[in-house]
PDB file of C-alpha atoms in Angstrom:
ATOM      1  CA  THR A   1      57.880  29.659 -35.783  1.00 66.00           C
ATOM      2  CA  PRO A   2      59.760  27.007 -33.702  1.00 81.00           C
ATOM      3  CA  LEU A   3      57.610  27.836 -30.789  1.00 87.00           C
ATOM      4  CA  TYR A   4      54.976  25.108 -29.462  1.00 90.00           C
ATOM      5  CA  ALA A   5      51.578  25.601 -27.869  1.00 90.00           C
ATOM      6  CA  TRP A   6      49.655  23.211 -25.448  1.00 92.00           C
ATOM      7  CA  LYS A   7      46.486  22.197 -27.137  1.00 90.00           C
ATOM      8  CA  SER A   8      44.701  22.504 -23.755  1.00 89.00           C
ATOM      9  CA  ALA A   9      45.536  23.478 -20.224  1.00 89.00           C
ATOM     10  CA  GLU A  10      45.044  19.970 -19.288  1.00 92.00           C
ATOM     11  CA  GLU A  11      47.452  18.756 -21.385  1.00 91.00           C
ATOM     12  CA  SER A  12      50.117  21.270 -19.840  1.00 92.00           C
ATOM     13  CA  GLY A  13      49.298  19.633 -16.319  1.00 90.00           C
ATOM     14  CA  MET A  14      49.002  23.172 -15.245  1.00 90.00           C
ATOM     15  CA  GLU A  15      45.526  23.580 -15.880  1.00 89.00           C
ATOM     16  CA  THR A  16      44.635  25.800 -12.789  1.00 89.00           C
ATOM     17  CA  SER A  17      47.182  28.396 -13.812  1.00 92.00           C
ATOM     18  CA  PRO A  18      46.092  31.773 -14.875  1.00 92.00           C
ATOM     19  CA  ARG A  19      48.031  31.798 -17.743  1.00 93.00           C
ATOM     20  CA  PHE A  20      45.235  29.719 -19.437  1.00 92.00           C
ATOM     21  CA  GLU A  21      42.288  31.804 -18.116  1.00 91.00           C
ATOM     22  CA  GLY A  22      41.721  32.935 -22.040  1.00 87.00           C
ATOM     23  CA  GLY A  23      42.363  29.255 -23.263  1.00 88.00           C
ATOM     24  CA  ALA A  24      45.782  27.453 -24.365  1.00 89.00           C
ATOM     25  CA  ASP A  25      45.664  29.340 -27.873  1.00 88.00           C
ATOM     26  CA  PHE A  26      49.176  31.064 -27.388  1.00 92.00           C
ATOM     27  CA  ALA A  27      52.787  30.236 -27.570  1.00 93.00           C
ATOM     28  CA  ALA A  28      53.642  28.543 -24.441  1.00 95.00           C
ATOM     29  CA  LEU A  29      57.203  29.475 -23.006  1.00 96.00           C
ATOM     30  CA  ASP A  30      57.127  26.153 -20.664  1.00 96.00           C
ATOM     31  CA  LEU A  31      56.707  23.766 -23.610  1.00 96.00           C
ATOM     32  CA  SER A  32      59.174  25.611 -25.901  1.00 96.00           C
ATOM     33  CA  CYS A  33      61.806  25.316 -22.707  1.00 97.00           C
ATOM     34  CA  TYR A  34      61.175  21.890 -22.293  1.00 96.00           C
ATOM     35  CA  LEU A  35      61.571  21.064 -25.890  1.00 96.00           C
ATOM     36  CA  ALA A  36      64.826  22.911 -26.252  1.00 97.00           C
ATOM     37  CA  ASN A  37      65.998  20.819 -23.159  1.00 97.00           C
ATOM     38  CA  GLU A  38      64.875  17.587 -24.757  1.00 97.00           C
ATOM     39  CA  CYS A  39      66.626  18.473 -27.892  1.00 97.00           C
ATOM     40  CA  ARG A  40      70.082  19.072 -25.613  1.00 97.00           C
ATOM     41  CA  THR A  41      69.452  15.736 -24.297  1.00 98.00           C
ATOM     42  CA  LEU A  42      69.070  14.048 -27.317  1.00 98.00           C
ATOM     43  CA  GLN A  43      72.277  15.727 -28.870  1.00 98.00           C
ATOM     44  CA  ALA A  44      74.440  14.675 -25.746  1.00 98.00           C
ATOM     45  CA  MET A  45      73.255  11.118 -26.243  1.00 98.00           C
ATOM     46  CA  ALA A  46      73.714  10.748 -29.865  1.00 98.00           C
ATOM     47  CA  GLN A  47      77.388  12.267 -29.184  1.00 98.00           C
ATOM     48  CA  ALA A  48      77.901   9.664 -26.533  1.00 98.00           C
ATOM     49  CA  LEU A  49      77.052   6.936 -28.971  1.00 98.00           C
ATOM     50  CA  GLY A  50      79.098   8.426 -31.790  1.00 98.00           C
ATOM     51  CA  TYR A  51      76.169   9.954 -34.120  1.00 98.00           C
ATOM     52  CA  ARG A  52      77.791  12.929 -34.876  1.00 97.00           C
ATOM     53  CA  GLU A  53      75.564  14.119 -37.563  1.00 98.00           C
ATOM     54  CA  LEU A  54      72.656  13.059 -35.299  1.00 98.00           C
ATOM     55  CA  ALA A  55      74.089  14.947 -32.652  1.00 98.00           C
ATOM     56  CA  LYS A  56      74.341  18.249 -34.925  1.00 98.00           C
ATOM     57  CA  THR A  57      70.947  17.890 -35.875  1.00 98.00           C
ATOM     58  CA  TRP A  58      69.676  17.866 -32.556  1.00 98.00           C
ATOM     59  CA  GLY A  59      71.856  20.887 -31.372  1.00 98.00           C
ATOM     60  CA  VAL A  60      70.729  23.036 -34.362  1.00 97.00           C
ATOM     61  CA  ARG A  61      66.949  22.232 -33.439  1.00 97.00           C
ATOM     62  CA  ALA A  62      67.900  23.048 -29.998  1.00 97.00           C
ATOM     63  CA  ASP A  63      69.726  26.458 -30.927  1.00 97.00           C
ATOM     64  CA  VAL A  64      66.935  27.203 -33.192  1.00 97.00           C
ATOM     65  CA  ILE A  65      63.767  26.652 -30.285  1.00 97.00           C
ATOM     66  CA  ALA A  66      66.186  28.582 -27.825  1.00 97.00           C
ATOM     67  CA  GLU A  67      66.914  31.509 -30.155  1.00 96.00           C
ATOM     68  CA  ALA A  68      63.245  31.996 -30.967  1.00 95.00           C
ATOM     69  CA  ALA A  69      62.304  31.501 -27.049  1.00 96.00           C
ATOM     70  CA  ARG A  70      64.703  34.284 -26.143  1.00 96.00           C
ATOM     71  CA  LYS A  71      63.742  36.693 -28.271  1.00 94.00           C
ATOM     72  CA  GLN A  72      59.794  35.964 -28.674  1.00 94.00           C
ATOM     73  CA  PHE A  73      59.153  35.317 -24.993  1.00 96.00           C
ATOM     74  CA  TRP A  74      61.455  38.155 -23.530  1.00 97.00           C
ATOM     75  CA  ASN A  75      59.342  41.426 -22.456  1.00 97.00           C
ATOM     76  CA  ALA A  76      62.590  43.903 -22.324  1.00 97.00           C
ATOM     77  CA  GLU A  77      60.380  46.290 -20.829  1.00 96.00           C
ATOM     78  CA  GLN A  78      59.359  44.039 -17.543  1.00 96.00           C
ATOM     79  CA  GLY A  79      62.552  42.164 -17.431  1.00 97.00           C
ATOM     80  CA  PHE A  80      60.804  39.100 -17.475  1.00 98.00           C
ATOM     81  CA  PHE A  81      59.995  35.920 -19.678  1.00 98.00           C
ATOM     82  CA  PHE A  82      55.871  35.432 -20.514  1.00 97.00           C
ATOM     83  CA  ASP A  83      53.730  33.357 -23.003  1.00 96.00           C
ATOM     84  CA  ARG A  84      52.919  34.767 -25.948  1.00 94.00           C
ATOM     85  CA  LYS A  85      49.778  35.252 -28.239  1.00 90.00           C
ATOM     86  CA  GLY A  86      51.511  34.226 -31.556  1.00 75.00           C
ATOM     87  CA  GLU A  87      54.800  35.589 -32.846  1.00 73.00           C
ATOM     88  CA  GLY A  88      55.416  39.091 -31.714  1.00 75.00           C
ATOM     89  CA  GLY A  89      51.760  39.175 -30.360  1.00 86.00           C
ATOM     90  CA  GLN A  90      50.034  40.266 -27.158  1.00 91.00           C
ATOM     91  CA  TRP A  91      52.079  39.301 -23.961  1.00 94.00           C
ATOM     92  CA  ILE A  92      50.105  37.191 -21.280  1.00 94.00           C
ATOM     93  CA  GLU A  93      51.345  39.027 -18.506  1.00 93.00           C
ATOM     94  CA  VAL A  94      51.216  36.870 -15.640  1.00 95.00           C
ATOM     95  CA  TRP A  95      54.199  36.896 -13.424  1.00 96.00           C
ATOM     96  CA  SER A  96      54.815  32.892 -13.106  1.00 95.00           C
ATOM     97  CA  ALA A  97      57.400  30.539 -12.273  1.00 95.00           C
ATOM     98  CA  THR A  98      57.325  29.338 -15.923  1.00 96.00           C
ATOM     99  CA  GLY A  99      59.388  32.780 -16.487  1.00 97.00           C
ATOM    100  CA  PHE A 100      61.992  31.013 -14.797  1.00 98.00           C
ATOM    101  CA  LEU A 101      62.261  27.724 -16.920  1.00 98.00           C
ATOM    102  CA  PRO A 102      64.684  29.599 -19.676  1.00 98.00           C
ATOM    103  CA  LEU A 103      67.146  29.249 -17.065  1.00 98.00           C
ATOM    104  CA  TRP A 104      66.827  25.725 -16.411  1.00 98.00           C
ATOM    105  CA  ALA A 105      66.901  25.328 -20.076  1.00 97.00           C
ATOM    106  CA  GLY A 106      69.632  27.653 -20.907  1.00 97.00           C
ATOM    107  CA  VAL A 107      67.489  29.749 -23.219  1.00 97.00           C
ATOM    108  CA  ALA A 108      68.173  33.226 -21.042  1.00 98.00           C
ATOM    109  CA  SER A 109      71.136  35.320 -22.285  1.00 97.00           C
ATOM    110  CA  PRO A 110      73.456  36.294 -19.585  1.00 97.00           C
ATOM    111  CA  ASP A 111      71.961  39.565 -18.894  1.00 97.00           C
ATOM    112  CA  GLN A 112      68.281  37.918 -19.124  1.00 98.00           C
ATOM    113  CA  ALA A 113      69.475  35.863 -16.350  1.00 98.00           C
ATOM    114  CA  ALA A 114      70.563  38.675 -14.384  1.00 98.00           C
ATOM    115  CA  ARG A 115      67.363  40.281 -14.684  1.00 97.00           C
ATOM    116  CA  LEU A 116      65.627  36.965 -13.782  1.00 98.00           C
ATOM    117  CA  ARG A 117      67.898  36.634 -10.666  1.00 97.00           C
ATOM    118  CA  GLU A 118      66.781  40.281  -9.465  1.00 96.00           C
ATOM    119  CA  HIS A 119      63.140  39.300  -9.907  1.00 96.00           C
ATOM    120  CA  LEU A 120      63.931  35.874  -8.049  1.00 96.00           C
ATOM    121  CA  VAL A 121      65.016  36.997  -4.988  1.00 95.00           C
ATOM    122  CA  GLY A 122      62.833  40.047  -4.703  1.00 91.00           C
ATOM    123  CA  LYS A 123      59.561  40.372  -2.858  1.00 91.00           C
ATOM    124  CA  LYS A 124      57.518  38.752  -6.196  1.00 91.00           C
ATOM    125  CA  PHE A 125      58.907  35.594  -5.516  1.00 95.00           C
ATOM    126  CA  TRP A 126      61.223  34.957  -2.866  1.00 94.00           C
ATOM    127  CA  THR A 127      59.366  33.331  -0.151  1.00 91.00           C
ATOM    128  CA  ALA A 128      60.173  31.211   3.202  1.00 90.00           C
ATOM    129  CA  GLU A 129      58.529  28.301   1.099  1.00 89.00           C
ATOM    130  CA  GLY A 130      60.291  28.444  -2.207  1.00 92.00           C
ATOM    131  CA  VAL A 131      59.273  29.986  -5.258  1.00 94.00           C
ATOM    132  CA  PRO A 132      55.372  30.239  -5.541  1.00 94.00           C
ATOM    133  CA  SER A 133      53.798  29.377  -8.908  1.00 93.00           C
ATOM    134  CA  VAL A 134      52.446  32.848  -9.293  1.00 95.00           C
ATOM    135  CA  ALA A 135      54.485  35.897  -7.893  1.00 94.00           C
ATOM    136  CA  ARG A 136      52.716  37.051  -4.635  1.00 92.00           C
ATOM    137  CA  ASP A 137      51.926  40.377  -5.852  1.00 91.00           C
ATOM    138  CA  ASP A 138      50.589  39.446  -9.394  1.00 90.00           C
ATOM    139  CA  PRO A 139      46.704  40.127  -9.039  1.00 90.00           C
ATOM    140  CA  LYS A 140      46.065  36.732 -10.543  1.00 90.00           C
ATOM    141  CA  PHE A 141      47.855  35.207  -7.139  1.00 89.00           C
ATOM    142  CA  LYS A 142      45.789  33.101  -4.972  1.00 87.00           C
ATOM    143  CA  LYS A 143      46.702  29.768  -2.877  1.00 82.00           C
ATOM    144  CA  ASP A 144      45.073  27.425  -5.048  1.00 79.00           C
ATOM    145  CA  LEU A 145      47.257  24.947  -6.846  1.00 79.00           C
ATOM    146  CA  TRP A 146      49.141  26.668 -10.023  1.00 83.00           C
ATOM    147  CA  ALA A 147      47.890  30.391  -9.294  1.00 84.00           C
ATOM    148  CA  GLY A 148      49.884  30.634  -6.057  1.00 80.00           C
ATOM    149  CA  ASN A 149      51.252  27.560  -4.411  1.00 87.00           C
ATOM    150  CA  THR A 150      55.109  26.382  -4.280  1.00 87.00           C
ATOM    151  CA  TRP A 151      55.591  23.321  -6.534  1.00 90.00           C
ATOM    152  CA  MET A 152      58.962  21.471  -5.816  1.00 92.00           C
ATOM    153  CA  ASN A 153      59.043  20.343  -9.453  1.00 92.00           C
ATOM    154  CA  MET A 154      59.529  24.049 -10.729  1.00 94.00           C
ATOM    155  CA  ASN A 155      61.760  24.800  -7.763  1.00 95.00           C
ATOM    156  CA  TYR A 156      64.160  21.956  -8.294  1.00 97.00           C
ATOM    157  CA  MET A 157      64.276  23.711 -12.223  1.00 97.00           C
ATOM    158  CA  ILE A 158      64.974  27.059 -11.086  1.00 97.00           C
ATOM    159  CA  ILE A 159      67.649  25.829  -8.799  1.00 98.00           C
ATOM    160  CA  ARG A 160      69.098  24.098 -11.739  1.00 98.00           C
ATOM    161  CA  GLY A 161      69.085  27.106 -13.743  1.00 98.00           C
ATOM    162  CA  LEU A 162      70.323  29.339 -11.103  1.00 98.00           C
ATOM    163  CA  GLN A 163      73.305  26.998 -10.810  1.00 98.00           C
ATOM    164  CA  ARG A 164      73.701  26.855 -14.785  1.00 97.00           C
ATOM    165  CA  TYR A 165      74.077  30.463 -14.617  1.00 98.00           C
ATOM    166  CA  GLY A 166      76.811  30.959 -11.847  1.00 98.00           C
ATOM    167  CA  PHE A 167      74.091  31.999  -8.864  1.00 98.00           C
ATOM    168  CA  ASP A 168      75.186  29.273  -6.506  1.00 98.00           C
ATOM    169  CA  LYS A 169      74.362  31.262  -3.509  1.00 97.00           C
ATOM    170  CA  GLU A 170      70.663  31.815  -4.718  1.00 97.00           C
ATOM    171  CA  ALA A 171      70.827  28.155  -5.723  1.00 98.00           C
ATOM    172  CA  ALA A 172      71.894  26.975  -2.155  1.00 97.00           C
ATOM    173  CA  ASP A 173      69.430  29.183  -0.668  1.00 97.00           C
ATOM    174  CA  LEU A 174      66.480  27.970  -2.686  1.00 97.00           C
ATOM    175  CA  ARG A 175      67.632  24.570  -2.299  1.00 96.00           C
ATOM    176  CA  GLU A 176      67.641  24.623   1.584  1.00 96.00           C
ATOM    177  CA  LYS A 177      63.868  26.470   1.460  1.00 94.00           C
ATOM    178  CA  ALA A 178      62.731  23.886  -1.031  1.00 92.00           C
ATOM    179  CA  ARG A 179      64.238  20.951   1.757  1.00 93.00           C
ATOM    180  CA  ALA A 180      62.831  22.876   4.907  1.00 93.00           C
ATOM    181  CA  THR A 181      59.151  22.730   3.268  1.00 89.00           C
ATOM    182  CA  VAL A 182      59.393  19.416   2.433  1.00 89.00           C
ATOM    183  CA  ALA A 183      60.584  18.251   5.778  1.00 91.00           C
ATOM    184  CA  ARG A 184      58.222  20.449   7.190  1.00 89.00           C
ATOM    185  CA  TRP A 185      55.042  19.138   5.390  1.00 85.00           C
ATOM    186  CA  TYR A 186      56.593  15.339   4.971  1.00 86.00           C
TER     187      TYR A 186
END
């Protein structure tokens, strides 16, 4: 499939995330979103430089990854994006901030984005410090690096994703929470 997997948890930079408790042998939502976004960036660069055919190539590649991610990682029953063991395989149901990366990468459909927004502003993720790396009501949540702490890089991407889909109030609220958290700590 056009989806991607990390070779190891360490390679992802999120090695303490409960997503990797069973190893890295799964289609990774975050890596697939990163690569869809990178292809879009390469498309924009090629367009700016006048390389129309190359821009088309990168655009098609981004579309293929985004479409596969939209279909394979979306759990309609839960209304959330999760990693998955192979195409159509078992869900890795860790409610992590990674589930919001399809907003940032432009992978989510408008309906999916609306469901993500509902989860984001609910009790699972909406905290005074910003979005935790794992939902507060997930059994695997703990205040330990990628198992529950708030990471500003993820919050930044979520803010940008909210803006992309027109959730400007939520983006502004999250930006202020993130700013206040950084100011308090530093």
